[in-house]
Short mmCIF file of C-alpha atoms and ligand atoms in Angstrom, two decimals:
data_model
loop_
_atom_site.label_atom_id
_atom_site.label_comp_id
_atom_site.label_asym_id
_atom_site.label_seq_id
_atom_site.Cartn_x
_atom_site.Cartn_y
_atom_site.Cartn_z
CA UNK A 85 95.03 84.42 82.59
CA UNK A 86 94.41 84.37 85.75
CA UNK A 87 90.21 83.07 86.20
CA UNK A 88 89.39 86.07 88.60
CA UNK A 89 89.75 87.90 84.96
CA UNK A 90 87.79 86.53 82.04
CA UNK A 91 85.41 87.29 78.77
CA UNK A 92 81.84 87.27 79.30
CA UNK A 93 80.37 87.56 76.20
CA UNK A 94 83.12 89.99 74.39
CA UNK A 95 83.88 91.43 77.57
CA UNK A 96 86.68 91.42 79.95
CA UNK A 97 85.62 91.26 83.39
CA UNK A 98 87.58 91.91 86.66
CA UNK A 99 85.38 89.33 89.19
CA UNK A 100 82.05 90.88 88.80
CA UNK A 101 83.10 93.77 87.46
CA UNK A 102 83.71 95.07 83.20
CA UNK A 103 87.16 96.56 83.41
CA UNK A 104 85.25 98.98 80.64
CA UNK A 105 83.76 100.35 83.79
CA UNK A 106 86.38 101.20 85.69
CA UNK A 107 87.95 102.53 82.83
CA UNK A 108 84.60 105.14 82.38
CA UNK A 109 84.97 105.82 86.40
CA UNK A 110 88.76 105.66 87.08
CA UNK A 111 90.20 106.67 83.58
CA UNK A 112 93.35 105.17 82.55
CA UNK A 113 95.82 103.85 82.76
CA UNK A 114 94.63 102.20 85.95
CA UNK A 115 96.07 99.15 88.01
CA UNK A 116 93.00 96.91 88.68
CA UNK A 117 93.33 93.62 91.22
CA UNK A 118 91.00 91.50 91.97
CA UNK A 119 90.61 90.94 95.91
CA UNK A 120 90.01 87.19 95.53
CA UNK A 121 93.19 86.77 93.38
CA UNK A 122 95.33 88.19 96.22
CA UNK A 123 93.56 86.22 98.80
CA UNK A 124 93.75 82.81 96.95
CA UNK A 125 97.17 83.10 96.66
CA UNK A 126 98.13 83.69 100.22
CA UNK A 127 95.33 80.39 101.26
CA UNK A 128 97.16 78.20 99.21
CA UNK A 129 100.21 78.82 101.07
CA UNK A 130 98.72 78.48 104.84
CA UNK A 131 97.26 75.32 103.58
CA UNK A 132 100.01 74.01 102.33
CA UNK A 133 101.58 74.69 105.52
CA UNK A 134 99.15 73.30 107.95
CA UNK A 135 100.66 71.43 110.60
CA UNK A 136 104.37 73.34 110.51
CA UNK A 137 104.92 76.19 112.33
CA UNK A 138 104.89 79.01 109.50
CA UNK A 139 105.41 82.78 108.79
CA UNK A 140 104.54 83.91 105.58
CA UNK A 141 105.79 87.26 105.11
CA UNK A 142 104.46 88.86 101.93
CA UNK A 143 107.88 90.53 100.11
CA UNK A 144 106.32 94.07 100.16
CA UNK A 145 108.37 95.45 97.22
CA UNK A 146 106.35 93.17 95.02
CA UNK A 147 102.98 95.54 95.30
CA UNK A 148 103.33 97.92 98.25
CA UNK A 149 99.73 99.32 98.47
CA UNK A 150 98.41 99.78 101.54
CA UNK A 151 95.14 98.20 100.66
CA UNK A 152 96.90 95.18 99.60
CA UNK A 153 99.23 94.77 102.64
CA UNK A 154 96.21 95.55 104.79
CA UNK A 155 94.92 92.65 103.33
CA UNK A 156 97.37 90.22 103.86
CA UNK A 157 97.87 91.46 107.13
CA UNK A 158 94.53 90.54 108.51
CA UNK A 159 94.72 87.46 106.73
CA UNK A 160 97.38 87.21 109.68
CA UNK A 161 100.57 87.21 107.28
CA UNK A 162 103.93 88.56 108.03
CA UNK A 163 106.05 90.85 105.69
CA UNK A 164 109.83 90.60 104.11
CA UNK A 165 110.57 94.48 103.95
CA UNK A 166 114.30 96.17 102.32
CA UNK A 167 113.44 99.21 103.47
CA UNK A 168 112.49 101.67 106.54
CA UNK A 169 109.93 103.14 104.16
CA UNK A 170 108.35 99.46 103.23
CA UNK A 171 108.20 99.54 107.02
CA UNK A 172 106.27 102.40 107.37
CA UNK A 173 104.00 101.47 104.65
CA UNK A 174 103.19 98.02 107.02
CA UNK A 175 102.76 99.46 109.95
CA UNK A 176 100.82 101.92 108.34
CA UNK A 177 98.67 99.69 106.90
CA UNK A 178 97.78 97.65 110.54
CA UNK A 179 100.80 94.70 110.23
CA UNK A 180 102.11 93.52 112.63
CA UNK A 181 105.91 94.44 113.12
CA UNK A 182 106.64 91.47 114.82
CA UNK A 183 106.38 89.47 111.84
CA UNK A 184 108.37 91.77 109.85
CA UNK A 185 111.88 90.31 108.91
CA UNK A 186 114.12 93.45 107.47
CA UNK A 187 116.36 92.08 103.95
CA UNK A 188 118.47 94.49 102.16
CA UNK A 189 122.47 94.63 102.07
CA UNK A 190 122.46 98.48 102.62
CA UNK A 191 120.68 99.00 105.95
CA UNK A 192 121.14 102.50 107.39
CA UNK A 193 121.80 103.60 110.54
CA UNK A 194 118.37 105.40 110.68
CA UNK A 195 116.47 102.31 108.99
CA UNK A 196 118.41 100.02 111.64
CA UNK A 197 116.86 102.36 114.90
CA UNK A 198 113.30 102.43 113.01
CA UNK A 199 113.16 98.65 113.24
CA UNK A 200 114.09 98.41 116.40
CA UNK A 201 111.79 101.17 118.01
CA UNK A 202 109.33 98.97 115.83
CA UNK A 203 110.30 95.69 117.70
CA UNK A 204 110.66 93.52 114.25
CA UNK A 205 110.89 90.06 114.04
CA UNK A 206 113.87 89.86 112.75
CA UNK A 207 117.09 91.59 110.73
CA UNK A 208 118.35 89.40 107.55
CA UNK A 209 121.90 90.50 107.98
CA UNK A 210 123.73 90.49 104.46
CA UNK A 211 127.40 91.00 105.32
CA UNK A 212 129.95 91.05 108.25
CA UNK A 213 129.89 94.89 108.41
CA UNK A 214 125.95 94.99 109.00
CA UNK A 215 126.39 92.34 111.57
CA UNK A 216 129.16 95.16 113.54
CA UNK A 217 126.96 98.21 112.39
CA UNK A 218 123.73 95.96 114.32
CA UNK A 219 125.31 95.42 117.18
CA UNK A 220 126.32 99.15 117.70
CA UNK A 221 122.77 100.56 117.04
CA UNK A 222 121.38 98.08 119.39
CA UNK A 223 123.70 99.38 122.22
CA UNK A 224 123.48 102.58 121.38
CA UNK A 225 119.23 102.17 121.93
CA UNK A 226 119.77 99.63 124.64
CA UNK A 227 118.05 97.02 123.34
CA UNK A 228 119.25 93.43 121.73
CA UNK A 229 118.59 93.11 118.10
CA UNK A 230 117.38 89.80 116.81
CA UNK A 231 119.55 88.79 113.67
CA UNK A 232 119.50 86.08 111.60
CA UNK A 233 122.44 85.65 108.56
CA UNK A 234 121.43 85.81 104.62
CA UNK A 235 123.38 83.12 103.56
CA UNK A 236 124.27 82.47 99.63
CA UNK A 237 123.88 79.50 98.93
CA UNK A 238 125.41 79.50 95.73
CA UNK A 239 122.95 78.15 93.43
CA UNK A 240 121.89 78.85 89.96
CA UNK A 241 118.39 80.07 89.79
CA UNK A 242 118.04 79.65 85.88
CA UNK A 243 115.99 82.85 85.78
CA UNK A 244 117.30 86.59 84.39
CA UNK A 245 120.50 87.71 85.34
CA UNK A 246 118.97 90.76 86.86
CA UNK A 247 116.84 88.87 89.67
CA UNK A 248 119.29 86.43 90.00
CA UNK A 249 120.71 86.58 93.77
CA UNK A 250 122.17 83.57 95.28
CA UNK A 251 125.45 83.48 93.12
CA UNK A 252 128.73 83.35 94.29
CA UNK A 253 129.62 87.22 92.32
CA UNK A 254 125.83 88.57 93.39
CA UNK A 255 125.91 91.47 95.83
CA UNK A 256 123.71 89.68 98.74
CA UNK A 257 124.04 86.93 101.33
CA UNK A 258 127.12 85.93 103.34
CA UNK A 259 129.35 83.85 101.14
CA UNK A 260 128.30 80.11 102.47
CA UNK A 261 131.69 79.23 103.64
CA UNK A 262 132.41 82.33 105.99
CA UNK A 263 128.72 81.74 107.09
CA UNK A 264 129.56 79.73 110.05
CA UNK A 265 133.11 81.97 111.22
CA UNK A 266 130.03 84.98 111.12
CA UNK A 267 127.60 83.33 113.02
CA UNK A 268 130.34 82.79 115.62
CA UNK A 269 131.06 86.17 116.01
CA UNK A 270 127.54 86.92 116.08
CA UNK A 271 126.92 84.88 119.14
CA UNK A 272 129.69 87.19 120.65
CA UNK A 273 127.99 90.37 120.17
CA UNK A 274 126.40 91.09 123.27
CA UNK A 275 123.36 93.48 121.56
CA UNK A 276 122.63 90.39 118.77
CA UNK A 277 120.59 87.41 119.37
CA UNK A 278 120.74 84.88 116.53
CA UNK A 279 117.34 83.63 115.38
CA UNK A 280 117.67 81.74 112.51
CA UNK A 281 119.04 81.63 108.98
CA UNK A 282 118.07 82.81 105.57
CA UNK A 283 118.26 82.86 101.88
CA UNK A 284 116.90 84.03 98.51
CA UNK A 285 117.70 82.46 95.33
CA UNK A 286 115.82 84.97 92.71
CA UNK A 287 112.77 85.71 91.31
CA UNK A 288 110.44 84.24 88.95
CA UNK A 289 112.03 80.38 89.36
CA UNK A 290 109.87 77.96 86.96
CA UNK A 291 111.51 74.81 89.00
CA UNK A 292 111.50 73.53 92.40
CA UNK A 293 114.65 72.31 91.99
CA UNK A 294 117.04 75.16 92.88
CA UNK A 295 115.00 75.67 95.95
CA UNK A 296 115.78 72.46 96.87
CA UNK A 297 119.11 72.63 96.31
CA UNK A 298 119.36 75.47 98.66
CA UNK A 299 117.31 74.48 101.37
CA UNK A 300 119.49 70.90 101.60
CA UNK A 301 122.88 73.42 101.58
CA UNK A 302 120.91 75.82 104.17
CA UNK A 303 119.83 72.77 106.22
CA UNK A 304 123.34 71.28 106.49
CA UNK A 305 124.32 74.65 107.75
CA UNK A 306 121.97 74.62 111.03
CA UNK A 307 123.02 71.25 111.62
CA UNK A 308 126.88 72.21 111.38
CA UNK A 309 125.75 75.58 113.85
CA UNK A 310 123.60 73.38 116.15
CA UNK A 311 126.91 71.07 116.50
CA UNK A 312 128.24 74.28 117.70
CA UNK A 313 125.67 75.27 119.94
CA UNK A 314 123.95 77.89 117.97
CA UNK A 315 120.78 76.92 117.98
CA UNK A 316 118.11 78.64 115.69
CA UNK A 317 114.77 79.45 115.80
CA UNK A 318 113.76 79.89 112.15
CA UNK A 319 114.59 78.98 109.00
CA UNK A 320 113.70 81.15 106.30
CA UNK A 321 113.98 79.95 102.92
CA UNK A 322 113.16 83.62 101.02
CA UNK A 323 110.88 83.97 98.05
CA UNK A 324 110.61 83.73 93.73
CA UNK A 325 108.35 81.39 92.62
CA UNK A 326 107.64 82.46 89.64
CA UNK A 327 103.84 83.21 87.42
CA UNK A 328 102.80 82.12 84.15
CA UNK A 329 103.40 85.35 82.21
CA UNK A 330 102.88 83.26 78.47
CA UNK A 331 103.81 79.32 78.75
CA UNK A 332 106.20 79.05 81.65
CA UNK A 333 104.98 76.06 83.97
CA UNK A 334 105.80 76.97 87.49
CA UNK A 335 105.41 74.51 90.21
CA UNK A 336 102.07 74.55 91.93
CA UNK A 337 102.29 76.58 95.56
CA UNK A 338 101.22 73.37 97.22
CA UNK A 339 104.07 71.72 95.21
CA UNK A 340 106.36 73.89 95.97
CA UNK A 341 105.56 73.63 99.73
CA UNK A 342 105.43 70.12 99.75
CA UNK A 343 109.24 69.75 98.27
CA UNK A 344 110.09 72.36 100.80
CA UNK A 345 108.10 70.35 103.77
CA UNK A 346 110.07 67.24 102.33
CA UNK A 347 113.61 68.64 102.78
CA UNK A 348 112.85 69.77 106.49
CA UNK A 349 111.81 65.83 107.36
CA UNK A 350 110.14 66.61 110.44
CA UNK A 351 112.41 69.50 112.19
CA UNK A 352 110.89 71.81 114.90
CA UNK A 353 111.95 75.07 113.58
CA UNK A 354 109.81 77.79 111.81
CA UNK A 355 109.29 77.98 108.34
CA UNK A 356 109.42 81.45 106.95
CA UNK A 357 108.82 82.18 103.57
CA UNK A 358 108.96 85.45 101.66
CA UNK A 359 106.76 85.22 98.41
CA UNK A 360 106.05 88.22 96.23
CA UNK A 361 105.52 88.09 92.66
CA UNK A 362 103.36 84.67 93.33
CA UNK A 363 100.86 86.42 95.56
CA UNK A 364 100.27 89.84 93.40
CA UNK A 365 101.56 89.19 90.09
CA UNK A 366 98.36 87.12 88.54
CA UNK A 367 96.31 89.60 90.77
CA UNK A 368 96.28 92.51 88.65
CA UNK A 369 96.10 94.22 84.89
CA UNK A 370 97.43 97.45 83.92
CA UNK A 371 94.49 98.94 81.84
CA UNK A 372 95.25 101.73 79.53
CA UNK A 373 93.93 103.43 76.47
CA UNK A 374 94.70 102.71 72.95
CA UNK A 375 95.39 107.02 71.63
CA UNK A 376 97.09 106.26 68.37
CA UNK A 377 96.90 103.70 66.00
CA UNK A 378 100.21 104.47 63.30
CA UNK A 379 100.60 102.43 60.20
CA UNK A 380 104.46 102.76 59.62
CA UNK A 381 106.32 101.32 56.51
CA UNK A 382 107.36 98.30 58.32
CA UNK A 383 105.51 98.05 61.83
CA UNK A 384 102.40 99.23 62.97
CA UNK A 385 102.10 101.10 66.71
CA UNK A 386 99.44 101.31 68.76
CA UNK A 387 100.22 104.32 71.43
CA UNK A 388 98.86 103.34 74.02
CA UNK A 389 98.37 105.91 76.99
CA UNK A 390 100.36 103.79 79.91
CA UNK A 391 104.01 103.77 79.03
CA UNK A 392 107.20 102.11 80.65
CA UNK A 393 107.30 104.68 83.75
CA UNK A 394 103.55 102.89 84.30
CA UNK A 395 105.41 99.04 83.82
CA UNK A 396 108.64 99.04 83.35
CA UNK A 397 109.43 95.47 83.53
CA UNK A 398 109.07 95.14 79.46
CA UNK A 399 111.89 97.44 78.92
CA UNK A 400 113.96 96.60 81.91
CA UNK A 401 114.14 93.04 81.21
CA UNK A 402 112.32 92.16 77.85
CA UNK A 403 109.72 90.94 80.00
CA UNK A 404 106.72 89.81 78.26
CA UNK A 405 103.40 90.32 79.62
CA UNK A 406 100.12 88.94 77.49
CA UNK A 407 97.51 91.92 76.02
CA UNK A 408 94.11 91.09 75.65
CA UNK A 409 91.68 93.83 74.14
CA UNK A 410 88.73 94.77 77.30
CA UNK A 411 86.01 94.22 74.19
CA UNK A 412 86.74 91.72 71.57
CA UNK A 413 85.78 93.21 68.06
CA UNK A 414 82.77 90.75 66.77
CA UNK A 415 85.00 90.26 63.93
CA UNK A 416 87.93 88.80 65.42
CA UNK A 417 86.15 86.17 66.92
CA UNK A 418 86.79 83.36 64.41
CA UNK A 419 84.12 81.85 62.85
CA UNK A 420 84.53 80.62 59.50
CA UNK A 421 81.38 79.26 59.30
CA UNK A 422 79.59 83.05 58.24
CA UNK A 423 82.40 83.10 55.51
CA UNK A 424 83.08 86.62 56.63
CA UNK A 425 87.08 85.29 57.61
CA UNK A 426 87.94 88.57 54.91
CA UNK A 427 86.53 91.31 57.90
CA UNK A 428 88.93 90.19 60.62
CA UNK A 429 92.31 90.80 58.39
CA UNK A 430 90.85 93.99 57.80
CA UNK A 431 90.48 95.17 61.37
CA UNK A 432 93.12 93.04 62.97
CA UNK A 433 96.93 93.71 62.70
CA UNK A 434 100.37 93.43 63.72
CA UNK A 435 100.96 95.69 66.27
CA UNK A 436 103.66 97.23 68.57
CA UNK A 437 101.82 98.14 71.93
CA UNK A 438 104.42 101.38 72.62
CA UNK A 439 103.47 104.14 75.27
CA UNK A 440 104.32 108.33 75.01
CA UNK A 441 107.64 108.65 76.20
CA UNK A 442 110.40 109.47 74.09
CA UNK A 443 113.09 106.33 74.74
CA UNK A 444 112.81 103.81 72.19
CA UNK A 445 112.81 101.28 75.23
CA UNK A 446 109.28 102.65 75.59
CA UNK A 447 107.63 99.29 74.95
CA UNK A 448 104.41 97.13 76.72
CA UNK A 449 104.77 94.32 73.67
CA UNK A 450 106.09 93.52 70.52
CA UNK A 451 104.31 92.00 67.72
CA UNK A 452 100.54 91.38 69.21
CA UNK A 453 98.41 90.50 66.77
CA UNK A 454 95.44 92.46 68.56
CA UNK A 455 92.06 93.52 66.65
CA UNK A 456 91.42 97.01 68.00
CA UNK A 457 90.76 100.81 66.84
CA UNK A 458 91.87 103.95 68.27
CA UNK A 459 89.97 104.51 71.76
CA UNK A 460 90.18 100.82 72.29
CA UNK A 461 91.06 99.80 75.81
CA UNK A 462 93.58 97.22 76.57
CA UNK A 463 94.77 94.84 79.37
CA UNK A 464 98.18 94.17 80.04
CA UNK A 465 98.04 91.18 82.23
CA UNK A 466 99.90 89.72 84.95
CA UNK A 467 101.06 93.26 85.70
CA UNK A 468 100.37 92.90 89.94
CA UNK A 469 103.67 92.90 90.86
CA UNK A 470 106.80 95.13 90.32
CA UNK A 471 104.00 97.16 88.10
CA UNK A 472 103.23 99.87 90.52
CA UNK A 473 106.24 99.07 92.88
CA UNK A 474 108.50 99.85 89.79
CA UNK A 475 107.16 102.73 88.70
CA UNK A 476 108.27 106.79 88.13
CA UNK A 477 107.27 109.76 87.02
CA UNK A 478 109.83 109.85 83.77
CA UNK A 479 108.48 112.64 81.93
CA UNK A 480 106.18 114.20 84.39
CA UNK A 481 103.62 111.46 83.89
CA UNK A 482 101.62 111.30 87.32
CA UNK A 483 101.42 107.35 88.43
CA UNK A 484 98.70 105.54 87.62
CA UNK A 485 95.63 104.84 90.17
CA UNK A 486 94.86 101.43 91.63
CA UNK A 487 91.53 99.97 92.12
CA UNK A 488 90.85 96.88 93.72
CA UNK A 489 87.94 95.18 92.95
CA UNK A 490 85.78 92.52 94.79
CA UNK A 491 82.57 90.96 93.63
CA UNK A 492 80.42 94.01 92.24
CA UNK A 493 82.17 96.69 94.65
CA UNK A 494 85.17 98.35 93.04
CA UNK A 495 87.21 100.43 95.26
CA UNK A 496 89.88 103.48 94.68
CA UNK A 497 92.65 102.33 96.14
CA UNK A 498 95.61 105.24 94.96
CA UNK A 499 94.15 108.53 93.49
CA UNK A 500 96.24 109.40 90.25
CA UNK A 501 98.53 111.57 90.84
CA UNK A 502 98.58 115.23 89.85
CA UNK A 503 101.35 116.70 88.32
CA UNK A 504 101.54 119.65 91.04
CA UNK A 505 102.24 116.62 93.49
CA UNK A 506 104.87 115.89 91.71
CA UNK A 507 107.00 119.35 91.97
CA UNK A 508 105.82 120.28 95.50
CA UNK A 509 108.99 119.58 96.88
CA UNK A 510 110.75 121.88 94.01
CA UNK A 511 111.86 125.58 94.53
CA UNK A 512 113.06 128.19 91.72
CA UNK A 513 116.24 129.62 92.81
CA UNK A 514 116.79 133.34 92.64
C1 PLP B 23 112.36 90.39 96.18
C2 PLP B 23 112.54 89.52 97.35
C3 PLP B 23 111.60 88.54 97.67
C4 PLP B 23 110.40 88.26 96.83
O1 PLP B 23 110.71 87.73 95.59
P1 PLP B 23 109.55 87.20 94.62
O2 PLP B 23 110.27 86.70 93.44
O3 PLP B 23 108.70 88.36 94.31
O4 PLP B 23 108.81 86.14 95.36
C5 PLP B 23 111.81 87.79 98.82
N1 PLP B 23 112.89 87.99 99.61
C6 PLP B 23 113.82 88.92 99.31
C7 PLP B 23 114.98 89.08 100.21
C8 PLP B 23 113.69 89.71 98.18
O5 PLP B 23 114.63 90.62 97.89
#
């Protein structure tokens, strides 16, 4: 747990705040962050970075609320967008679209003329067909798009094969050995100017090591291209440094900027980096509403009111994220001394934390051993990142609000939704 969230007394505090309040003011379930969590995370990486020329550019499909990227923003970060809405949602939110570098390997023509009206920094080009469909846009508007290649650099993450990306049979990147036949035919495009190079390994890495690895393979490309006379700006080595959900040990971000400093011994060009999960994910709780508890003949449930269209990541990927009740029950605070041990079995179970909706996927956690009664209020942690972002409205379930707090203030951040939202855009046919 994240210290921006902790018990005082039997209480679960956000900063200053009890998340038992927000709960009475917001209702659940609710997406609470805590200001200073999002800030620290983003400090740690300019300090780590004193000295090198740097963008960071906060991967906005981590946590796209406006608050939050109007946060970062001002704390003069950049953003990694995939999509002409993500864009809007920056600008939107006061960044700064020239420090907005545009990933994705399906582009459109519409998304391609947004950026450029929007003068980005620059286009992370995924294939040879983007690199022609670029260059025609650009003409088209009159105007010379600045491109840099998304190279794979075939390394092996370690991390779920579902945010896995810079393998030889994943869908993104240039392979690495057409990357330098591309980056000729780049420099012949007369609406492209090459700015640098990039690549993204995956998400939630627990080692420096394949970052490494693909910054030395990334490195000995720009050498190879500077041979050539291609000379680049920026190198951006992508995000996916990964959070302690329950015991992983992921490097430190000072660590992790350190190895990456190390591998650049010394060379002039800028550093981009495109963290996500790392900045929001420890930032935030999902807090939600024990409804049911159900004593079956071989599990127990506790219905809980936010369900996988809330977080989806447990059912997506078996992800686990850690529960913690918002009051601990007296009880299940051990202390054998009072010889009252007998109480706690009594109120404490085995419990499956499941939400409303009718998929058997519908899961937040398996097996918690968790002390609570029905109205009890729960927080799923680490839940900042691809929480929100992920979510739907499966089952007509409005999305959750978002509240951030800081110190004492707590502020509404997203209204809930109401269901007529939802259909506004329907019509009955005749
Ligand atoms: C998702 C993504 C990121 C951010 O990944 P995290 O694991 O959240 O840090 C960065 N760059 C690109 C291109 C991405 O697709």
């Amino acid at each position: 747990m994240s210290s921006y969230f902790h018990y005082r007394g039997s209480q679960l505090y956000v900063e200053q705040v009890p998340l038992a309040d927000i709960a009475a003011q917001f209702d659940t379930p609710c997406y609470v962050y805590s200001r200073a969590a999002l800030t620290d995370g983003l400090r740690q990486f300019t300090e780590a970075l004193r000295g090198h020329e740097h963008l960071i550019c906060y991967a906005v499909k981590a946590n796209s609320n406006l608050a939050i990227l109007n946060i970062f923003a001002r704390l003069g970060a950049g953003f990694d967008i995939v999509s002409g809405g993500e864009l809007q949602r920056v600008l939107a939110a006061g960044g700064d679209a020239r420090k907005v570098v545009f990933s994705g390997v399906g582009k459109s023509v519409a998304e391609i003329r947004m950026a450029l009206d929007a003068g980005i920094l620059c286009f992370n080009v995924e294939s040879a067909a983007e690199l022609d469909r670029l260059n025609k846009v650009a003409e088209s508007m009159g105007k010379i798009a600045p491109a840099s290649l998304r190279v794979n650099p075939d390394v092996d993450a370690k991390t779920h094969p579902y945010i896995s990306t810079g393998l030889k049979q994943n869908k993104f990147g240039v392979a690495y050995d057409e990357a330098i036949a591309l980056y000729r035919r780049a420099r012949d495009m007369p609406h492209l100017r090459i700015t640098g190079i990039d690549c993204h390994i995956g998400s939630q890495l627990t080692e420096t090591s394949p970052f490494i690895a693909a910054a030395e393979k990334i490195l000995a490309l720009v050498d190879t291209l500077a041979d050539e006379g291609i000379h680049l700006e920026h190198i951006d080595l992508g995000g996916g440094v990964g959070i302690c959900y329950r015991n992983e040990t992921p490097p430190e971000i000072a660590d992790y900027v350190a190895a990456l400093l190390g591998t650049l011994r010394g060379r002039s060009e800028k550093l981009i980096l495109e963290p996500g999960r790392v900045l929001t994910g420890n930032a935030g709780v999902l807090l939600t509403r024990v409804e049911y508890l159900k004593h079956g003949e071989e599990k127990n449930f506790a219905i809980v009111d936010a369900a996988m269209n809330d977080l989806v990541r447990p059912a997506l990927y078996d992800a686990f994220h850690e529960i913690l009740p918002v009051a601990q029950e007296p009880s299940h605070k051990s202390n054998p001394s009072n010889g009252r041990g007998g109480e706690r079995e009594n109120l404490s179970s085995i419990y499956e934390i499941v939400g409303p909706i009718c998929e058997t996927g519908d899961f937040i956690g398996h097996a918690r051993d968790l002390a609570i009664t029905p109205q009890a209020l729960l927080a799923v942690l680490s839940a900042g990142a691809y929480g929100m972002s992920m979510s739907s409205n499966y089952n007509t379930r409005p999305r959750a609000a978002e509240v951030i707090v800081d110190g004492i203030a707590m502020h509404l951040v997203r209204e809930r939704e109401t269901v007529s939202q939802l259909y506004a855009g329907e019509k009955i046919i005749l």
